[in-house]
Short mmCIF file of C-alpha atoms in Angstrom, two decimals:
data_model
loop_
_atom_site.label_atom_id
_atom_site.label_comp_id
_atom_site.label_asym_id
_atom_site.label_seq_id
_atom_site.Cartn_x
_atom_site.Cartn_y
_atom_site.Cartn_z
CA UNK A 1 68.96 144.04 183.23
CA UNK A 2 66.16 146.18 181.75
CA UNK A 3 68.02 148.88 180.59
CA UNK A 4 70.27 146.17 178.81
CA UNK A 5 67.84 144.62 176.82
CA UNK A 6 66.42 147.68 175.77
CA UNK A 7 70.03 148.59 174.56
CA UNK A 8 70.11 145.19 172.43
CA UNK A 9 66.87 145.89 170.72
CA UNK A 10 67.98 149.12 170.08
CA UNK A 11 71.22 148.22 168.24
CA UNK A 12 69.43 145.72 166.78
CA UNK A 13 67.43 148.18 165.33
CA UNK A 14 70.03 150.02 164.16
CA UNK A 15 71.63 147.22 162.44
CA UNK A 16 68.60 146.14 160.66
CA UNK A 17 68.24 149.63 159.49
CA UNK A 18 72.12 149.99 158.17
CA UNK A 19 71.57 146.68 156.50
CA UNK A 20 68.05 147.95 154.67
CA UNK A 21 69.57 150.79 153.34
CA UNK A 22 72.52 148.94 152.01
CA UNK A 23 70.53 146.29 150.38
CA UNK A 24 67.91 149.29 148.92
CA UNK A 25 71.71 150.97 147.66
CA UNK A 26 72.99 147.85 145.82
CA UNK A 27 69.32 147.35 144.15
CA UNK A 28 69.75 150.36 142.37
CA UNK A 29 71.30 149.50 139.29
CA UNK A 30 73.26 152.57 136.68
CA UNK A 31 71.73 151.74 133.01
CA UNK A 32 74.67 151.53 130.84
CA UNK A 33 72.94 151.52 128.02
CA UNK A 34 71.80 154.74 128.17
CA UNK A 35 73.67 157.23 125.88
CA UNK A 36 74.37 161.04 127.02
CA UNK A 37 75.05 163.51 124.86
CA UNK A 38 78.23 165.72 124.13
CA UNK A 39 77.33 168.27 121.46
CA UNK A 40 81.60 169.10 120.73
CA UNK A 41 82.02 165.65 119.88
CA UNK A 42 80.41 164.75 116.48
CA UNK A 43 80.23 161.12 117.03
CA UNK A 44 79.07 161.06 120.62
CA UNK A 45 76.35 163.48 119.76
CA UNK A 46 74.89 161.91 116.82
CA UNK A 47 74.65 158.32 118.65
CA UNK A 48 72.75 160.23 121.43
CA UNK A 49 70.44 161.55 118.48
CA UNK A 50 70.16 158.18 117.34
CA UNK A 51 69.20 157.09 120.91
CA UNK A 52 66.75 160.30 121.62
CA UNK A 53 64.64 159.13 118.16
CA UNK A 54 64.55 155.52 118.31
CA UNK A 55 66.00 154.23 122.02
CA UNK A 56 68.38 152.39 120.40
CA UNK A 57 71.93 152.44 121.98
CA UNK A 58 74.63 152.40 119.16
CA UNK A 59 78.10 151.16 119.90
CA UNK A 60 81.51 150.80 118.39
CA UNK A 61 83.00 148.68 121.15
CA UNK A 62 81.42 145.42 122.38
CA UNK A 63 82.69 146.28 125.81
CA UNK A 64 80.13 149.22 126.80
CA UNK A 65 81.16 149.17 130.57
CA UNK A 66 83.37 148.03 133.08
CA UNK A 67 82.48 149.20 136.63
CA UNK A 68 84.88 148.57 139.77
CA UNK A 69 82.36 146.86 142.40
CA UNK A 70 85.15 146.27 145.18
CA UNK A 71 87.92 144.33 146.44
CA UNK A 72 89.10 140.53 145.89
CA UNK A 73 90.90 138.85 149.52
CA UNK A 74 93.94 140.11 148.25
CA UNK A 75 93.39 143.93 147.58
CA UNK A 76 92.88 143.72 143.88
CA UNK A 77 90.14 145.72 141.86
CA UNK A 78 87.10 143.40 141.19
CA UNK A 79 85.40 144.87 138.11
CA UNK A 80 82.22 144.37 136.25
CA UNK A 81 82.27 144.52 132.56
CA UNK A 82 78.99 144.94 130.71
CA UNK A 83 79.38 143.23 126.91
CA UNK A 84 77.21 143.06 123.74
CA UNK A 85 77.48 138.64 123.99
CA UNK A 86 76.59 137.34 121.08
CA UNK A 87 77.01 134.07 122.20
CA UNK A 88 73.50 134.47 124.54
CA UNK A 89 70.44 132.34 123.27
CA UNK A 90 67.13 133.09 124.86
CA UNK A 91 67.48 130.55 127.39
CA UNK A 92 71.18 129.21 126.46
CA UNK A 93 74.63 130.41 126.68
CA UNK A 94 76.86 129.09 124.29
CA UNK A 95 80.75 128.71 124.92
CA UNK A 96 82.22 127.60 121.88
CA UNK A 97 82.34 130.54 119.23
CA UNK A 98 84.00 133.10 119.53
CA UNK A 99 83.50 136.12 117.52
CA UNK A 100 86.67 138.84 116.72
CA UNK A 101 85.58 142.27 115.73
CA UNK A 102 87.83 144.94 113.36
CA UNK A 103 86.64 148.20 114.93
CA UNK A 104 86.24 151.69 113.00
CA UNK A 105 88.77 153.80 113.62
CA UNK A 106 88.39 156.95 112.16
CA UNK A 107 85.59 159.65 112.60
CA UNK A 108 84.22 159.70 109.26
CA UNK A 109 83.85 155.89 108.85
CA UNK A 110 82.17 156.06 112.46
CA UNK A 111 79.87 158.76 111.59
CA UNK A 112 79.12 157.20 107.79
CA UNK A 113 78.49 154.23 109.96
CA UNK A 114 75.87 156.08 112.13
CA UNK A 115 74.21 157.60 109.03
CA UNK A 116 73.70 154.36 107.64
CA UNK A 117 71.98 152.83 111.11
CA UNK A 118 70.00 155.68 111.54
CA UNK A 119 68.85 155.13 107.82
CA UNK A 120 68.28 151.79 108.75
CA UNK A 121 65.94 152.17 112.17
CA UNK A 122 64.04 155.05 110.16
CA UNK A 123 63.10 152.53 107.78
CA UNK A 124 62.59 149.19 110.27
CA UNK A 125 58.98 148.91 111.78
CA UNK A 126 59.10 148.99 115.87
CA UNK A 127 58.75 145.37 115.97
CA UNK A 128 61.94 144.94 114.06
CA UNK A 129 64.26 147.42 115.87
CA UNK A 130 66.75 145.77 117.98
CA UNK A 131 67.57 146.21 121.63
CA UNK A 132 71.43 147.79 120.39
CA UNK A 133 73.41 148.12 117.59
CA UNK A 134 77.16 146.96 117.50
CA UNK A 135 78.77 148.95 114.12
CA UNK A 136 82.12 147.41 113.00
CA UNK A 137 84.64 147.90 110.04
CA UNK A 138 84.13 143.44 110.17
CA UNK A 139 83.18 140.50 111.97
CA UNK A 140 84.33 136.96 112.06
CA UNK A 141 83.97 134.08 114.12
CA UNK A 142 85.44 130.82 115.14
CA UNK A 143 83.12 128.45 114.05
CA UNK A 144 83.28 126.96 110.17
CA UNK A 145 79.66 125.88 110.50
CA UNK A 146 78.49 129.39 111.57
CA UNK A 147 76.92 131.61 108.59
CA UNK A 148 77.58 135.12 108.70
CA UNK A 149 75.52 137.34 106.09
CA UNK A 150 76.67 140.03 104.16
CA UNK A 151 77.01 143.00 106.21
CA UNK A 152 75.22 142.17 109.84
CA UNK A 153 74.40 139.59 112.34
CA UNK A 154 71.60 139.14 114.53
CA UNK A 155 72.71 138.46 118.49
CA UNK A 156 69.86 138.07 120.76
CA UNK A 157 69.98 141.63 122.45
CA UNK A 158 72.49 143.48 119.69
CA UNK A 159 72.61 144.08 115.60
CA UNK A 160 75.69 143.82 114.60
CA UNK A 161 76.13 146.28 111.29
CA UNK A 162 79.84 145.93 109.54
CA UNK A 163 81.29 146.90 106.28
CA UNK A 164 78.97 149.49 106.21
CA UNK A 165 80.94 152.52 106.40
CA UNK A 166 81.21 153.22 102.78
CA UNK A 167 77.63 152.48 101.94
CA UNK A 168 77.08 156.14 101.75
CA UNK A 169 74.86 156.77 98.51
CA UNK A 170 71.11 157.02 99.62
CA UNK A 171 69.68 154.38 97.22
CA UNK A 172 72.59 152.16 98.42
CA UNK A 173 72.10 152.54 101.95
CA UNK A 174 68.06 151.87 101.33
CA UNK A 175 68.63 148.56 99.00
CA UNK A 176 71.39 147.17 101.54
CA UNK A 177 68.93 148.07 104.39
CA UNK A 178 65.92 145.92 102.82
CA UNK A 179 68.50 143.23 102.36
CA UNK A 180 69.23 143.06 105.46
CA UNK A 181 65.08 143.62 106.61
CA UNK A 182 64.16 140.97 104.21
CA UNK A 183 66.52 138.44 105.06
CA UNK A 184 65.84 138.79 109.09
CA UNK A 185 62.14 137.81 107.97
CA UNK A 186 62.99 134.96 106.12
CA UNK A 187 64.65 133.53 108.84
CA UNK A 188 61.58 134.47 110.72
CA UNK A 189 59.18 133.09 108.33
CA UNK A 190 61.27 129.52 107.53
CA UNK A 191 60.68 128.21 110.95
CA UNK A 192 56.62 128.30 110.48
CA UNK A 193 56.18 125.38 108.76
CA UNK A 194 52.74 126.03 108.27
CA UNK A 195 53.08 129.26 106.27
CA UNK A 196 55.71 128.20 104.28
CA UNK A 197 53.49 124.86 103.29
CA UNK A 198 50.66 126.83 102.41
CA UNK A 199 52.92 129.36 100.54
CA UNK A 200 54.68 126.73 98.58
CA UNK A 201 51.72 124.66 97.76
CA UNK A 202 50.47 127.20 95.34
CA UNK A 203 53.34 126.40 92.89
CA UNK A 204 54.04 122.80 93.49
CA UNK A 205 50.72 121.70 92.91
CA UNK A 206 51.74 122.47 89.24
CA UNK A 207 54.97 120.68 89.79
CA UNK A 208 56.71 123.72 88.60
CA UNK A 209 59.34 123.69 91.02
CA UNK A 210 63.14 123.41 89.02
CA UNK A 211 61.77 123.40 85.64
CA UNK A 212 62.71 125.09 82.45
CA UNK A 213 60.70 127.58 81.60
CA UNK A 214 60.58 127.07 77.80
CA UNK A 215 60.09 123.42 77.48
CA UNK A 216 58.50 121.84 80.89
CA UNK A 217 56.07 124.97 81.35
CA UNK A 218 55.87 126.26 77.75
CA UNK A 219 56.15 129.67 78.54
CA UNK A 220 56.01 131.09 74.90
CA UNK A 221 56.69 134.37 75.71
CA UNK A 222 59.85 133.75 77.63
CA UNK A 223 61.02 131.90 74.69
CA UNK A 224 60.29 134.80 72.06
CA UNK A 225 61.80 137.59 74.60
CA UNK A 226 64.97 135.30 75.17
CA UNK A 227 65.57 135.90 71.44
CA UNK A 228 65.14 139.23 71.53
CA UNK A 229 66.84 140.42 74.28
CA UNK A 230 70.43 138.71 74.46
CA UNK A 231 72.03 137.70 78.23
CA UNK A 232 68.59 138.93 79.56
CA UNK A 233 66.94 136.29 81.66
CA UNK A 234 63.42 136.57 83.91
CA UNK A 235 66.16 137.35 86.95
CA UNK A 236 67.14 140.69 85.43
CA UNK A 237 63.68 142.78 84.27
CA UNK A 238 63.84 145.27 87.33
CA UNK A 239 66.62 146.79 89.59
CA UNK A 240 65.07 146.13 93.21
CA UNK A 241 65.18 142.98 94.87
CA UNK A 242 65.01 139.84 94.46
CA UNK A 243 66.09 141.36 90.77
CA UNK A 244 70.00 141.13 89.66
CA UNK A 245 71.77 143.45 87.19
CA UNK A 246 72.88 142.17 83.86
CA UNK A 247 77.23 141.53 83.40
CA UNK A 248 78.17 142.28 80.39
CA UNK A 249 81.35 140.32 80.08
CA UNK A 250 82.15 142.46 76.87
CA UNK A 251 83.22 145.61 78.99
CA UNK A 252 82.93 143.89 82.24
CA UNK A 253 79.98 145.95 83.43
CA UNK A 254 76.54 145.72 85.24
CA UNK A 255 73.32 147.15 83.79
CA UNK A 256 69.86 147.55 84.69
CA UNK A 257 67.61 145.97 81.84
CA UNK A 258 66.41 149.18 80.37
CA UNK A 259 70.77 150.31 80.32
CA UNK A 260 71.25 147.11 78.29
CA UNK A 261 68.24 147.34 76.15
CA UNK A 262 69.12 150.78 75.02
CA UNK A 263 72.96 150.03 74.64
CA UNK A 264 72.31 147.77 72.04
CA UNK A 265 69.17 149.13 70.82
CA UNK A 266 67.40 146.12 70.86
CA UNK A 267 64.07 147.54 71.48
CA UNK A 268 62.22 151.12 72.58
CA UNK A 269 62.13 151.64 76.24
CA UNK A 270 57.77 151.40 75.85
CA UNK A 271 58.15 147.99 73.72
CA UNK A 272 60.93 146.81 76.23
CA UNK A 273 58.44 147.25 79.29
CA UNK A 274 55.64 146.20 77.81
CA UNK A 275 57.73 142.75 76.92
CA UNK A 276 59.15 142.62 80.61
CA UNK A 277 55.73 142.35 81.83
CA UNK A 278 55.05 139.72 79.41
CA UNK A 279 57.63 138.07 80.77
CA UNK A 280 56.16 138.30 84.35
CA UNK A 281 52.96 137.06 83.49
CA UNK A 282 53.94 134.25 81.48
CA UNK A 283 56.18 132.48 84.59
CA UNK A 284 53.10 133.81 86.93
CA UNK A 285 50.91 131.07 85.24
CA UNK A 286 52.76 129.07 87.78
CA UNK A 287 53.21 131.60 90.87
CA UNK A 288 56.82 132.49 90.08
CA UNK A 289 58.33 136.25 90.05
CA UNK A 290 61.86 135.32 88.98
CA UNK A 291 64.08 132.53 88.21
CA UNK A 292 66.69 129.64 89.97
CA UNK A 293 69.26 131.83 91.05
CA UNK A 294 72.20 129.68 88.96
CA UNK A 295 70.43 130.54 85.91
CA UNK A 296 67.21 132.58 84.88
CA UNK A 297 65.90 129.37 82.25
CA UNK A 298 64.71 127.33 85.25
CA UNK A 299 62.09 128.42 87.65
CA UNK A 300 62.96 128.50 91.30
CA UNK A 301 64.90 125.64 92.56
CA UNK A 302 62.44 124.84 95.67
CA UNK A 303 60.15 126.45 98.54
CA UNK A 304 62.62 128.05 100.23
CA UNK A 305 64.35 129.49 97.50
CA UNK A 306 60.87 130.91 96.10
CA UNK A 307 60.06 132.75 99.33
CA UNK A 308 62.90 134.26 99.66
CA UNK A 309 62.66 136.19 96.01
CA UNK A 310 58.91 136.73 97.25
CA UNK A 311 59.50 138.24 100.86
CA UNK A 312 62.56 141.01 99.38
CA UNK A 313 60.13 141.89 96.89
CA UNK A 314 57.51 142.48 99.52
CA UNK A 315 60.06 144.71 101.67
CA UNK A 316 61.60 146.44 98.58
CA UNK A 317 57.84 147.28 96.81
CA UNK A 318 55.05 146.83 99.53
CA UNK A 319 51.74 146.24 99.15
CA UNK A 320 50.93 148.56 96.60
CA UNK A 321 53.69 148.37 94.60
CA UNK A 322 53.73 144.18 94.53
CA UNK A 323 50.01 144.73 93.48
CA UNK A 324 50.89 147.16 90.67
CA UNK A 325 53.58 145.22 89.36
CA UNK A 326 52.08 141.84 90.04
CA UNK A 327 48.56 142.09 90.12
CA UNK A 328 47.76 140.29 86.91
CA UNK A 329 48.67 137.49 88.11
CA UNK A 330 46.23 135.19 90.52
CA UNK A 331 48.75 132.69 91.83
CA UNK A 332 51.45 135.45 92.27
CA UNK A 333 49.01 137.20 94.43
CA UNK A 334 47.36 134.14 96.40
CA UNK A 335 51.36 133.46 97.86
CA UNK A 336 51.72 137.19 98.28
CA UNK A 337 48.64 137.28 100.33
CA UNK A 338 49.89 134.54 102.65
CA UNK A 339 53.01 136.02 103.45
CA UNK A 340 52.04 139.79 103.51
CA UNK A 341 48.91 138.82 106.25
CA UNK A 342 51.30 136.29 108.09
CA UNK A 343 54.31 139.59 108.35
CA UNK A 344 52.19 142.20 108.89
CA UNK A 345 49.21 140.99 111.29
CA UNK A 346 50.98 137.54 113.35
CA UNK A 347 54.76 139.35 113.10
CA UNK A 348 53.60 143.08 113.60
CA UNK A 349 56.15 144.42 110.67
CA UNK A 350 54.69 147.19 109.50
CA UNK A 351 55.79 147.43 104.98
#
């Protein structure tokens, strides 16, 4: 009877141990997301580059694995597929959207595609840089309510980049990259109600808000440069952001101001800046840097509209080169103050 127990404890033993190690195999888990490197494939080897600077999977498929785990009752494959889900909240899954992806197909369009992300990462601040990057020729989804910028959407562990693959011209690829940088902060920044109170304050206190600029604010030298310089507005004196280029529905082109200024010749290029800046300071009386977007003779519709103009100039200038350009003007400054301390110290973002 001895010897019999001591067997039982024994294979007990045994069993607990086969068990241990088979639990400590299953708890080691493959990461998919990292990316290896294959230096005769161009495409491969430039996303591991990608991933070797900035640890930052890139991806062309939103399926990025599917692993066979075993067996179903009837002998079938059981497989485990590993997806960039953009339907995943931080605490919420949602079922109703689905989203439908045009991949890239060819090599150059995939590695104009990586160019452009790695462009973008170099110039996004560690806070900012996503967990992984989905790059597509387009993306659409199901729902009619659902807003999908211009050229990416933000999932909760993936950046989805599309219609990017011919963005190849270095300015291009840095304006569309502070679009897309400035924009991800304004959606940041519009759900602090606090900030964006104290931010538009400054300007409504002077119920300035929707006005025109030549007869509710008496802006007298927006008046005398909209009679100089013809189709200009105060939404057209630079090329960055928040900024639009002049049409010229004469040859059916765009211009920067100084192109249109010295196509007509309606001014030299020194008297043409030093009105532009005229301009600037005359709306900055009232904390503006530009114009209602449906047309330059009204100041900014509202808040919202304001900050936006206000944060892309922040990502497309930074601090120094909002101060230089803005500087003279007190209320300009007091709203870029609030918004440049509120980015750079409570959101991290390095500009």
């Amino acid at each position: 009877m001895k010897h019999v127990i001591i067997l039982l404890i024994a294979l007990v033993c045994v069993t607990s141990c086969s068990k241990e190690d088979a639990i400590d195999k299953q708890t080691v888990l493959e990461n998919v997301y990292t990316i290896e490197d294959d230096p005769n494939d161009p495409v491969q080897h430039k996303r591991y580059q990608i991933y070797q600077t900035y640890q930052v999977p890139v991806y062309f498929n939103d399926t990025i694995s599917v692993k066979e785990i075993g067996t179903d009752w009837y002998g079938n494959p059981v497989k485990r597929y590993e997806t960039l889900d953009l339907n995943w909240g931080f605490d919420s899954y949602t079922t109703s959207i689905k989203y439908k992806y045009d991949y890239l197909q060819t090599e150059e369009d995939k590695l104009n595609a990586l160019n452009f992300a790695e462009q973008y990462l170099e110039m996004c601040s560690k806070s900012m840089r996503p967990f992984s990057i989905m790059l597509a020729n387009n993306l659409t989804s199901t729902s009619t309510s659902l807003n999908i910028p211009d050229n990416y959407y933000v999932g909760l562990r993936t950046l989805v980049l599309f219609d990017i693959a011919n963005i190849t011209a270095p300015d291009e690829i840095q304006s569309t990259s502070q679009t897309i940088i400035g924009d991800m902060l304004i959606q940041k920044i519009s759900r602090n109600k606090t900030i964006v109170d104290q931010f538009g304050a400054v300007s409504q206190e002077l119920q300035a808000y929707y006005k025109i600029w030549t007869i509710d604010l008496e802006c007298t030298n927006v008046a005398d440069c909209d009679k100089k310089y013809q189709n200009i507005t105060v939404n057209n004196l630079y090329e960055e952001a928040p900024y639009v280029l002049i049409y010229n529905k004469w040859d059916k082109k765009e211009y920067t101001f100084m192109e249109y200024v010295e196509k007509y010749n309606l001014a030299t290029k020194e008297e043409a800046d030093a009105d532009r800046k005229l301009y600037l300071q005359d709306i900055g009386r009232y904390g503006f840097i530009r114009g209602w977007s449906n047309g330059g003779v009204l100041s900014p519709m509202n808040i919202n509209e304001d900050l936006q103009y206000f944060v892309l100039a922040i990502v497309a200038l930074g601090k120094e080169g909002f101060t230089e350009r803005y500087g003279v003007s007190p209320l300009v400054m007091t709203k870029f103050n609030i918004l440049y301390d509120y980015i750079t110290i409570d959101l991290n973002v390095e500009l």
